[in-house]
PDB file of C-alpha atoms in Angstrom:
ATOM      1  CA  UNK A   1     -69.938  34.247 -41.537  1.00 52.00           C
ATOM      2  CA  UNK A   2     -69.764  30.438 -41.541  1.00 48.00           C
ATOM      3  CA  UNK A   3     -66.273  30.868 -43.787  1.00 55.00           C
ATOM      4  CA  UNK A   4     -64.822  33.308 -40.833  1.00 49.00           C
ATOM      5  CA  UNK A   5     -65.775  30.552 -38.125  1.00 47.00           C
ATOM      6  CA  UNK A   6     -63.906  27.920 -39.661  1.00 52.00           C
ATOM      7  CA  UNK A   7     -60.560  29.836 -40.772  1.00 51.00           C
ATOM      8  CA  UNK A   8     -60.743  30.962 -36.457  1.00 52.00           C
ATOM      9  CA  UNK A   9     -61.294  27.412 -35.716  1.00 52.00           C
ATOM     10  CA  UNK A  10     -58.361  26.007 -37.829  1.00 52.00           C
ATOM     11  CA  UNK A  11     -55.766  28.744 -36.489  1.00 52.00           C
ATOM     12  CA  UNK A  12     -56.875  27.708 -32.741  1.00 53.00           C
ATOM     13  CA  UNK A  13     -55.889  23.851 -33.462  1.00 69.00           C
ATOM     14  CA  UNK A  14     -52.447  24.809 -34.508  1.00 73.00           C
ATOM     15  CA  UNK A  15     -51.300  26.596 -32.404  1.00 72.00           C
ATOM     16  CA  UNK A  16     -53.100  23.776 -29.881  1.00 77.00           C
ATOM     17  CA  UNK A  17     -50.622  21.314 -31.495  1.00 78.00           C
ATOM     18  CA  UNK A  18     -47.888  23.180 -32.280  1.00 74.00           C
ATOM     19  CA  UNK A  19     -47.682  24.417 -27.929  1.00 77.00           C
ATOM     20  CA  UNK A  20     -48.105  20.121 -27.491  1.00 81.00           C
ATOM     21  CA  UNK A  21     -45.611  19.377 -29.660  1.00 80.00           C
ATOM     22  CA  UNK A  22     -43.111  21.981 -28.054  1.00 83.00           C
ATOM     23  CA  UNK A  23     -44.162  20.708 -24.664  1.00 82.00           C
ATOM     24  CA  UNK A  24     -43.227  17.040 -25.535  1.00 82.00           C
ATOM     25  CA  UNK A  25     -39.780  18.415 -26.892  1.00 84.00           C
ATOM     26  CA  UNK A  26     -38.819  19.525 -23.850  1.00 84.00           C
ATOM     27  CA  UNK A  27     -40.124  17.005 -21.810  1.00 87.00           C
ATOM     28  CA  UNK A  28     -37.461  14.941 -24.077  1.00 84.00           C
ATOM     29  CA  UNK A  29     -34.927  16.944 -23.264  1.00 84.00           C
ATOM     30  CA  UNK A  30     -35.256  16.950 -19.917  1.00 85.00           C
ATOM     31  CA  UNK A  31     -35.570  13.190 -19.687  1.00 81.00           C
ATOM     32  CA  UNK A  32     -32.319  13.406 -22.169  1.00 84.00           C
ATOM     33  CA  UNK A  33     -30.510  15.937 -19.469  1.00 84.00           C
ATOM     34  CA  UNK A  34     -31.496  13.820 -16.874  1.00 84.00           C
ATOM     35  CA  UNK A  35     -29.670  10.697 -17.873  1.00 81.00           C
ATOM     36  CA  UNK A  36     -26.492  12.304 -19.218  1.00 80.00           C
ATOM     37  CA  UNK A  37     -26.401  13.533 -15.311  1.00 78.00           C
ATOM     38  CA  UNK A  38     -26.528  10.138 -14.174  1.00 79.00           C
ATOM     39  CA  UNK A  39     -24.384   8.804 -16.263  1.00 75.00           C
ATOM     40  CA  UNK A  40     -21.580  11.465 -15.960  1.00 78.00           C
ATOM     41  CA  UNK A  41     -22.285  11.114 -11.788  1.00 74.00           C
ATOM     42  CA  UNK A  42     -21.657   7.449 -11.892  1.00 69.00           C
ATOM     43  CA  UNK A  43     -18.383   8.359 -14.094  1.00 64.00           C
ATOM     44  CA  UNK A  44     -16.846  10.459 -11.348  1.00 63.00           C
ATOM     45  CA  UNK A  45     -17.766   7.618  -8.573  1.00 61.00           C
ATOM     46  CA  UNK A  46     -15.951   4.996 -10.759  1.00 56.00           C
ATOM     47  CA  UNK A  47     -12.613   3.910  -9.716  1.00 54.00           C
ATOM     48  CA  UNK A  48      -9.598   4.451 -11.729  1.00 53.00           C
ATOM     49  CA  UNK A  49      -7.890   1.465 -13.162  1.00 51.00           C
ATOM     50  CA  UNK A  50      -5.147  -0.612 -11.214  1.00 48.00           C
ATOM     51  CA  UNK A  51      -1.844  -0.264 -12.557  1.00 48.00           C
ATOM     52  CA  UNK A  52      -0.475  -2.722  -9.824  1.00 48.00           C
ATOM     53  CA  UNK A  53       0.913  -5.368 -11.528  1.00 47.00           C
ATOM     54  CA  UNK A  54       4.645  -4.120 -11.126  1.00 47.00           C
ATOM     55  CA  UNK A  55       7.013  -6.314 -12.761  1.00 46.00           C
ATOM     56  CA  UNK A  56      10.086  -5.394 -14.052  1.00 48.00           C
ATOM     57  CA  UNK A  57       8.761  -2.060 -13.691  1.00 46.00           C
ATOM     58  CA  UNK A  58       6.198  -2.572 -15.803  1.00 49.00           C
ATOM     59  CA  UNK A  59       2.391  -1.986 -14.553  1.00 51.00           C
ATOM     60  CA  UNK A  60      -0.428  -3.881 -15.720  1.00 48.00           C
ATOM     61  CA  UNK A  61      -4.124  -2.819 -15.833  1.00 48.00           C
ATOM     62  CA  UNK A  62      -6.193  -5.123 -13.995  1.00 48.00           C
ATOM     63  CA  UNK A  63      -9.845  -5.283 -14.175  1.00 46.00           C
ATOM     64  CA  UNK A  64     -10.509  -6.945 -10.788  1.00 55.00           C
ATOM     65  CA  UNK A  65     -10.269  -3.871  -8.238  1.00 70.00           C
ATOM     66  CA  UNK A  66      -8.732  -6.966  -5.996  1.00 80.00           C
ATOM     67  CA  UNK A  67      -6.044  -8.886  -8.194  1.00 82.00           C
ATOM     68  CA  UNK A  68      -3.056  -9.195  -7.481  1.00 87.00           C
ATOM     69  CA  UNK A  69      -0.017 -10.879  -9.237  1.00 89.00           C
ATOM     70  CA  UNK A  70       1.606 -13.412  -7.297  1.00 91.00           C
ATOM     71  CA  UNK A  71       4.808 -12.273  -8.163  1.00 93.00           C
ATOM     72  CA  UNK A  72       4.327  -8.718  -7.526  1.00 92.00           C
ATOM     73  CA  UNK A  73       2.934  -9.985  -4.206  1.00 93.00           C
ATOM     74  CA  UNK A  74       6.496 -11.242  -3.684  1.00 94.00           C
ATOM     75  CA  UNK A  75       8.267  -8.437  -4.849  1.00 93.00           C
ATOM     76  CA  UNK A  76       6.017  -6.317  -2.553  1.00 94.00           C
ATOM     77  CA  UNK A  77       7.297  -8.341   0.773  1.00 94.00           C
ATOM     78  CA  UNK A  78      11.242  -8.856  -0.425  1.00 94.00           C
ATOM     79  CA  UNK A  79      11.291  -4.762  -1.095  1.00 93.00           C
ATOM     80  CA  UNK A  80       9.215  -3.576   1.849  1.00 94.00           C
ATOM     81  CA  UNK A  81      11.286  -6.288   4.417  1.00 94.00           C
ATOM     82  CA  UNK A  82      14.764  -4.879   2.652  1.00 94.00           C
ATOM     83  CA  UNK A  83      13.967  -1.344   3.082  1.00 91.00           C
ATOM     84  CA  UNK A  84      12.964  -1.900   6.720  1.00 92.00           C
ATOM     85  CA  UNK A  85      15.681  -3.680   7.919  1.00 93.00           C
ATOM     86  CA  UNK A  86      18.783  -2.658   5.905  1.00 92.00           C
ATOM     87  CA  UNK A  87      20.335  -0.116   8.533  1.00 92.00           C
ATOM     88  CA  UNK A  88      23.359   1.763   7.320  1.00 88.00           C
ATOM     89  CA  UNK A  89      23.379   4.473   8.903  1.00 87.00           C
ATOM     90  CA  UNK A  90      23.842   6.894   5.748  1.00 87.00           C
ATOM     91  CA  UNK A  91      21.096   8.224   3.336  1.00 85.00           C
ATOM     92  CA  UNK A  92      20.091   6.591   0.088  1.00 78.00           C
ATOM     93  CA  UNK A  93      22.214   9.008  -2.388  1.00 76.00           C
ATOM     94  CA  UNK A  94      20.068  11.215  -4.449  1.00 76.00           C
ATOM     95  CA  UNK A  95      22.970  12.425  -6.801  1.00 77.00           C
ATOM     96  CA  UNK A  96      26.430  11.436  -8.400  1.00 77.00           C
ATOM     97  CA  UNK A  97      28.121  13.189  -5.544  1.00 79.00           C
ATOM     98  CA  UNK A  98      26.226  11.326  -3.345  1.00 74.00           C
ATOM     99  CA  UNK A  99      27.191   8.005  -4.097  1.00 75.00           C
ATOM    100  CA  UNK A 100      30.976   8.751  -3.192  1.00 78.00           C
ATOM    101  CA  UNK A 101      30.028  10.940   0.239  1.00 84.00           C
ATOM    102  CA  UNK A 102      26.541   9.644   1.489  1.00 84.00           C
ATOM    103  CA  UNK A 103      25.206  11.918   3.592  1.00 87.00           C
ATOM    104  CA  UNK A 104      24.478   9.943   7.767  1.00 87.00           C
ATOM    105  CA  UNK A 105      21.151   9.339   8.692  1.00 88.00           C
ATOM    106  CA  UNK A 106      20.433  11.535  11.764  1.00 88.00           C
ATOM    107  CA  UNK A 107      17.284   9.083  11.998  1.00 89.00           C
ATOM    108  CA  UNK A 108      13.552   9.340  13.093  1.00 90.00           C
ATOM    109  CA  UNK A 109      12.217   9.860  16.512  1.00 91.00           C
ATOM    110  CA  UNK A 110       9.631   7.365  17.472  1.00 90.00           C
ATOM    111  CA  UNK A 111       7.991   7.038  21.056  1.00 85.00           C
ATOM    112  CA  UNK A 112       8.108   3.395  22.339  1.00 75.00           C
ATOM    113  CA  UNK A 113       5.931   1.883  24.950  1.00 71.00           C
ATOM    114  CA  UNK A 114       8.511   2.248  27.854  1.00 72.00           C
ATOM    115  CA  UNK A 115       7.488   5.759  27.270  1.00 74.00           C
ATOM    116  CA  UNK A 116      10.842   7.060  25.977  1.00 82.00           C
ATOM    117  CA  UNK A 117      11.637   7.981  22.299  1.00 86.00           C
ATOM    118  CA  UNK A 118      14.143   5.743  20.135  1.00 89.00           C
ATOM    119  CA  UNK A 119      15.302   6.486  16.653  1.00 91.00           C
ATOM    120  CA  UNK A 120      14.233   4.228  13.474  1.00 92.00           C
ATOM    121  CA  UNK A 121      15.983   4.933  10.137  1.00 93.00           C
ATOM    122  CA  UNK A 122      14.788   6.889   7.680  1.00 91.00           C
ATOM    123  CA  UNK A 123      14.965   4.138   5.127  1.00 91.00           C
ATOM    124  CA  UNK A 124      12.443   1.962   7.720  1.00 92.00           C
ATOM    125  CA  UNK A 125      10.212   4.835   8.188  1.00 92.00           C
ATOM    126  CA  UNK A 126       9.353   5.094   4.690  1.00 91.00           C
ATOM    127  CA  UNK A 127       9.044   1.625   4.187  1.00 92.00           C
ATOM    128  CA  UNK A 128       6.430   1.258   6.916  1.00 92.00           C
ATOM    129  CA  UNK A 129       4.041   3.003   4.748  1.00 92.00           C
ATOM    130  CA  UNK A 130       3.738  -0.248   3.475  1.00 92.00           C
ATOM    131  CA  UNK A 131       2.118  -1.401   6.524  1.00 93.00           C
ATOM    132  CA  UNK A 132      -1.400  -0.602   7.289  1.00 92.00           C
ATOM    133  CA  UNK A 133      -2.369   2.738   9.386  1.00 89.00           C
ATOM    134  CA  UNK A 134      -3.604   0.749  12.549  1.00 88.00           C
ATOM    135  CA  UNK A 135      -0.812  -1.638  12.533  1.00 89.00           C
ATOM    136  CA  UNK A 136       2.371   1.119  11.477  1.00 90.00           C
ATOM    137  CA  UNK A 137       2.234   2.811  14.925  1.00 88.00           C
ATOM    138  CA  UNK A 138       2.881  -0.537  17.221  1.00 88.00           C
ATOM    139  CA  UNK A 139       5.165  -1.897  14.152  1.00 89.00           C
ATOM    140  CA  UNK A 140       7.597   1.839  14.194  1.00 90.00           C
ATOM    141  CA  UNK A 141       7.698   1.026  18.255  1.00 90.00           C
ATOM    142  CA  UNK A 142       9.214  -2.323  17.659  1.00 89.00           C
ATOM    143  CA  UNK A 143      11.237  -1.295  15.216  1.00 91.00           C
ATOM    144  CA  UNK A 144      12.822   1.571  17.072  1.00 90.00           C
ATOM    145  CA  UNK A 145      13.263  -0.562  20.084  1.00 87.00           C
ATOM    146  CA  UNK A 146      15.143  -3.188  18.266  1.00 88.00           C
ATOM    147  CA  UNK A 147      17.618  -0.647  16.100  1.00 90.00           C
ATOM    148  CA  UNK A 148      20.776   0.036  17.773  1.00 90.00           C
ATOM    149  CA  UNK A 149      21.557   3.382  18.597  1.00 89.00           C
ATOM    150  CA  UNK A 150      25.293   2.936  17.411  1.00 90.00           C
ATOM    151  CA  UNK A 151      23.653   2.864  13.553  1.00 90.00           C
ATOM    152  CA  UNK A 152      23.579   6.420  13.751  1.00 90.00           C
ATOM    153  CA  UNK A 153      26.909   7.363  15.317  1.00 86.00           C
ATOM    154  CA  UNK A 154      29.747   8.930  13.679  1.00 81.00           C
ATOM    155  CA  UNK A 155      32.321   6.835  15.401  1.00 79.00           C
ATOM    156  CA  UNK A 156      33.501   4.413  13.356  1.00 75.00           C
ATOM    157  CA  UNK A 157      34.537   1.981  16.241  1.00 76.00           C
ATOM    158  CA  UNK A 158      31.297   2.054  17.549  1.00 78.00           C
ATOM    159  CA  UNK A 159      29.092   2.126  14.322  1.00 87.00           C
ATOM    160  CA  UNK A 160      26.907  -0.813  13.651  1.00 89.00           C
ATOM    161  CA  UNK A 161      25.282  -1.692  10.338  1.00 91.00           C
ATOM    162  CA  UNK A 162      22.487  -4.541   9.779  1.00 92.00           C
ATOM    163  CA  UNK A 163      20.746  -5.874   6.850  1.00 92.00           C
ATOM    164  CA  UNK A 164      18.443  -8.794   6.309  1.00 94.00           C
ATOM    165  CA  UNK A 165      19.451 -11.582   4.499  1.00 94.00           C
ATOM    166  CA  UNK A 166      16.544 -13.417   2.429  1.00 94.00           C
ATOM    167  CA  UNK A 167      16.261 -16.855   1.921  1.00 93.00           C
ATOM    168  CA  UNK A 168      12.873 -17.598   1.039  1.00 93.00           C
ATOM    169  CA  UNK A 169      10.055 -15.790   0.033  1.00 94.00           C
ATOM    170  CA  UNK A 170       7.381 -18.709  -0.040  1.00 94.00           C
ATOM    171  CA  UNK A 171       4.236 -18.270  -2.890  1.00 94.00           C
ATOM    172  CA  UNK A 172       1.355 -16.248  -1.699  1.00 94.00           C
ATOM    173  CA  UNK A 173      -1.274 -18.193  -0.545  1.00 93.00           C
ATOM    174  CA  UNK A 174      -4.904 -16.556  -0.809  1.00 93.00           C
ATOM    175  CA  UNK A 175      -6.939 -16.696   2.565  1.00 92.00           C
ATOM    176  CA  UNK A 176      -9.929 -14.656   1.086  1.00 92.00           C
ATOM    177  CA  UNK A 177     -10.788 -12.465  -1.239  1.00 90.00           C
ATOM    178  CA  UNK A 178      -7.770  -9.609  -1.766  1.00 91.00           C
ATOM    179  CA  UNK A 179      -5.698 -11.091   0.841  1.00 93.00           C
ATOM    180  CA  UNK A 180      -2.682 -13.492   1.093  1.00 95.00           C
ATOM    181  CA  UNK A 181      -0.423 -15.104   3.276  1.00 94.00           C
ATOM    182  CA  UNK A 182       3.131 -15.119   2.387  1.00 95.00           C
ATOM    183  CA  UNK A 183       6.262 -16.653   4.264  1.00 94.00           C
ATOM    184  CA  UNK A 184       9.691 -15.011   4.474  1.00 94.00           C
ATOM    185  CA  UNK A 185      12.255 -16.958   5.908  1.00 94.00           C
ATOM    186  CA  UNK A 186      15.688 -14.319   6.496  1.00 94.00           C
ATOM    187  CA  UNK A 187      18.434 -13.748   9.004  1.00 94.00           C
ATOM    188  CA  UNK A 188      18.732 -10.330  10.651  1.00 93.00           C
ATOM    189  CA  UNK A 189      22.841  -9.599  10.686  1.00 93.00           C
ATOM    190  CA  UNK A 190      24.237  -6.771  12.765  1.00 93.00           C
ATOM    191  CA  UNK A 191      27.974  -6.130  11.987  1.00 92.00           C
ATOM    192  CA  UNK A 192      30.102  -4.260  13.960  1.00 89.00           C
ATOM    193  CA  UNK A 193      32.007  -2.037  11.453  1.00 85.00           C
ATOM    194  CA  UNK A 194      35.315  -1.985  13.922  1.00 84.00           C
ATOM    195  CA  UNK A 195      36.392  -5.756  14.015  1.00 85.00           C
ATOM    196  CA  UNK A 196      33.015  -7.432  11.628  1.00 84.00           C
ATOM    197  CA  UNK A 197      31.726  -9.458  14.432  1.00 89.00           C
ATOM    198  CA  UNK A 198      28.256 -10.427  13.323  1.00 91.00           C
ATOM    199  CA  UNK A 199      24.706 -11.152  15.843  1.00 91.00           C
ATOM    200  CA  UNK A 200      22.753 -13.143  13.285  1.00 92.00           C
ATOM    201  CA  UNK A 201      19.154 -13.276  14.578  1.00 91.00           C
ATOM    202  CA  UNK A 202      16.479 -15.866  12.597  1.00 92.00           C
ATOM    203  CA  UNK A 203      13.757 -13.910  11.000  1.00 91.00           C
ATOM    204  CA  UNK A 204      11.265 -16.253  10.440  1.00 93.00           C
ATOM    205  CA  UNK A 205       7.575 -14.255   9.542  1.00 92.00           C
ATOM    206  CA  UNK A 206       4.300 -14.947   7.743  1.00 92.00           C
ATOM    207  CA  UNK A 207       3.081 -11.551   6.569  1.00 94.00           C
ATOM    208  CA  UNK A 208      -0.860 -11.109   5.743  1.00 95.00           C
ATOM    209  CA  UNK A 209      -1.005  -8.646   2.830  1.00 95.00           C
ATOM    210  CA  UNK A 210      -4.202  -7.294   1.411  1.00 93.00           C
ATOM    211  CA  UNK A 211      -5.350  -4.869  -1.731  1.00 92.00           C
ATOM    212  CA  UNK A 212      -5.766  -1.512  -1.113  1.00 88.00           C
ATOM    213  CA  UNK A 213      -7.123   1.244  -3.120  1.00 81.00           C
ATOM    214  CA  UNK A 214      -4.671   4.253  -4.302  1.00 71.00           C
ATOM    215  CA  UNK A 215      -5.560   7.356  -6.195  1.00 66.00           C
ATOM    216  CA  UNK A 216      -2.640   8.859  -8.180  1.00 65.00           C
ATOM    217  CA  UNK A 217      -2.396  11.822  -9.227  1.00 66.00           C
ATOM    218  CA  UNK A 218       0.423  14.015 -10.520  1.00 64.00           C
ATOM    219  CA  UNK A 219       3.928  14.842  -8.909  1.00 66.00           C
ATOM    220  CA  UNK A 220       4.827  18.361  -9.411  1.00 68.00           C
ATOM    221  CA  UNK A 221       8.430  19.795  -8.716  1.00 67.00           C
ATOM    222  CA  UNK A 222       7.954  21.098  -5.518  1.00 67.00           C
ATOM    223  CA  UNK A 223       7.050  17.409  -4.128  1.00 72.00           C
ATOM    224  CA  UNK A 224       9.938  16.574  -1.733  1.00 76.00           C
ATOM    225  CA  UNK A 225      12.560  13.384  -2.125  1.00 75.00           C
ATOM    226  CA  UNK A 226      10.217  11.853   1.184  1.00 76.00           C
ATOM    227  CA  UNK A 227       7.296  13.028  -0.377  1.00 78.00           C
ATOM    228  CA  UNK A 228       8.096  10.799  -3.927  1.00 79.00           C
ATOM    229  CA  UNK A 229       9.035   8.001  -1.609  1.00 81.00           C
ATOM    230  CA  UNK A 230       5.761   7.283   0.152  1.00 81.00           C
ATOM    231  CA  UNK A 231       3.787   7.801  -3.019  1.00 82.00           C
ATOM    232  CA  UNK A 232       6.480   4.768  -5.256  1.00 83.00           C
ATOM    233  CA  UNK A 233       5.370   2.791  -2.052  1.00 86.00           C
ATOM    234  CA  UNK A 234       1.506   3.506  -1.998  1.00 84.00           C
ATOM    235  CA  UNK A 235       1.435   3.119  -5.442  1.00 83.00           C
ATOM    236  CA  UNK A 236       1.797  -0.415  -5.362  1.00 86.00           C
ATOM    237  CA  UNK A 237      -1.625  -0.714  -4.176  1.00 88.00           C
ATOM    238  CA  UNK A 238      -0.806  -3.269  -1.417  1.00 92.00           C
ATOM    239  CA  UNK A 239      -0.099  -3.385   2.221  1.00 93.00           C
ATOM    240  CA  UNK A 240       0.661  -5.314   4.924  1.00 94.00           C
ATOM    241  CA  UNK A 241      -1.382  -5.687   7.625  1.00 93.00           C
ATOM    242  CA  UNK A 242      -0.087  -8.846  10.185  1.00 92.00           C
ATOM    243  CA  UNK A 243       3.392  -9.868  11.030  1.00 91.00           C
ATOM    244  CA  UNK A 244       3.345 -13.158  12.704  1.00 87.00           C
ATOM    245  CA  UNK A 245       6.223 -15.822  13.323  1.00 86.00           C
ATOM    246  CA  UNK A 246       6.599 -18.475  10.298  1.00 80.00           C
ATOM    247  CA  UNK A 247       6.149 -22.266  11.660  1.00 71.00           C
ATOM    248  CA  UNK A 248       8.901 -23.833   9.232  1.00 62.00           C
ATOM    249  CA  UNK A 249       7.751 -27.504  10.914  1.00 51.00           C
ATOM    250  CA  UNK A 250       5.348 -28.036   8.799  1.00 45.00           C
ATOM    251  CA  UNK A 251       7.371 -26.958   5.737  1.00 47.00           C
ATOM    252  CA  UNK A 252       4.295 -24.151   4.947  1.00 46.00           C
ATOM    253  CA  UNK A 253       1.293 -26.140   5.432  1.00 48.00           C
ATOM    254  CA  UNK A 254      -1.299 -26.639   7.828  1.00 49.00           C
ATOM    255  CA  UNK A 255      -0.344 -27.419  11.224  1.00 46.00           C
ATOM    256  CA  UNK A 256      -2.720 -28.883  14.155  1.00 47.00           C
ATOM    257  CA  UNK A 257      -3.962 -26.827  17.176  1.00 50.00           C
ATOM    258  CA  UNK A 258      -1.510 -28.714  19.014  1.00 48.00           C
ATOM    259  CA  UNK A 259       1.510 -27.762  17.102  1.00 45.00           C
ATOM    260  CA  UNK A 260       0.525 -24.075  16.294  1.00 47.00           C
ATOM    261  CA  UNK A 261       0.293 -23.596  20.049  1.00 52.00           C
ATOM    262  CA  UNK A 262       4.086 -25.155  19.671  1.00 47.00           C
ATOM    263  CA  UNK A 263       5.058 -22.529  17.251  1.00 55.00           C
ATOM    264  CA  UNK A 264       3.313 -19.863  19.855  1.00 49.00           C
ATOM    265  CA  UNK A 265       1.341 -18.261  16.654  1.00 44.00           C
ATOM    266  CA  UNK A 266      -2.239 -18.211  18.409  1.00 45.00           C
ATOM    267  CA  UNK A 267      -0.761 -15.348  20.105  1.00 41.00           C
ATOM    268  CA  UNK A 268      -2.173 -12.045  19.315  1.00 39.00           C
ATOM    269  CA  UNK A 269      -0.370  -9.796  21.050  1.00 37.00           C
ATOM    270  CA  UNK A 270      -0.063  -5.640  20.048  1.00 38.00           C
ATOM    271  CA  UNK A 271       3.298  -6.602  19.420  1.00 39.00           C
ATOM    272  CA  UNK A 272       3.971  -6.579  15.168  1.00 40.00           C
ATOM    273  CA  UNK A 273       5.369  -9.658  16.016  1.00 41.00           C
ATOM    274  CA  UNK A 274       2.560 -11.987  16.815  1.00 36.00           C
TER     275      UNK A 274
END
């Protein structure tokens, strides 16, 4: 009797341990499931790395979500000012046959504050996708009101054609974190195609630029010329977001209150020239 007590007692002390055991297993595992979870969420929320570095076509990783090369900064301004004011009336050419019959640029229609709608060019509307979104609406008005409408005439004694000429693109100079100041000193020239008289007009701007964030992903077949455009733009992961007028009395550096009221920059007018 005593021999049948203790065989029942041993069998009820494993299976005691053997139900603990499998009870701290999973309790392992969960902990285990737990932190893969966390560490996979905090994977997705992670930002993919900055390939903004774009010089001579070749991007850099950086590891600073806000770095920017100087350089690139530069190229970033030149480009973006080229594209915007370079008005020629035709379409960049998007094959061989192109090149030898460009095809005109029937333009873009953009309301302007005296409440009628003016054409920009196509080449300046993509290029204000540069700009920031609360500052490309007001910038597109000035723009339109300041192309000619004989840019986008067939009549070759009326057609006018302007680029901008660029002197100077000064170094940028960082005002805070992600953001710089940079200087462009250009001319704006208008030619009339008929007899080549030329309206040169100074163009004289500091541009604020700041880093922005940009998610790629891929570009499938179906994704339009426009479409391809805006997204070689975005990717640059920097935009402008000021346009004011360049002081060139103090050769770039810091003026008093006195003079910058002289050089009219305390204004800060809708205007994108400010």
């Amino acid at each position: 009797m005593v021999r049948l007590l203790e065989k029942k007692q041993r069998t009820v002390n494993l299976l005691t341990t053997f139900a603990i055991a499998t009870l701290g297993l999973q309790i392992l595992a969960l902990f285990l499931l737990t932190f893969q979870g966390l560490k996979i969420r905090q994977l997705s929320l992670r930002k993919p790395a900055a390939f903004v570095q774009l010089i001579a076509g070749q991007p850099i990783t950086v590891t600073d979500d806000l770095a920017r090369d100087p350089e690139a900064i530069r190229q970033f301004v030149s480009k973006s000012m080229t594209s915007m004011f370079n008005w020629s009336g035709k379409l960049p050419p998007q094959n061989v046959e192109e090149v030898s019959k460009p095809k005109p640029d029937l333009g873009i229609l953009i309301p302007t504050s005296q409440g009628i709608s003016k054409k920009v060019t196509t080449s300046s509307w993509i290029a204000s996708f540069a700009i920031s979104e609360d500052f490309r609406k007001g910038f597109l008005r000035e723009i339109a009101a300041m192309t000619p409408p004989e840019v986008f005439t067939n009549n070759s004694s009326q057609a006018i054609t302007a680029q901008i000429a660029i002197k100077r693109v000064y170094p940028p100079q960082k005002i805070s974190p992600g953001k710089w100041r940079v200087g462009l000193v250009a001319d704006l020239i208008q030619t009339k195609k008929s007899d080549g008289r030329r309206i040169i007009t100074p163009f004289n701007k500091d541009l604020l630029v700041q880093a922005v964030d940009f998610f790629p992903y891929p570009l499938n077949d179906t994704t339009s010329v426009l479409q391809k455009a805006i997204y070689g733009i975005r990717s640059e992961n920097l935009e402008i977001y000021e346009i004011r007028n360049l002081c060139l009395l103090d050769q770039y550096n810091n003026l008093s209150q006195e003079q910058l009221q002289q050089c009219g920059i305390q204004n800060t007018s809708d205007s994108f020239v400010r």
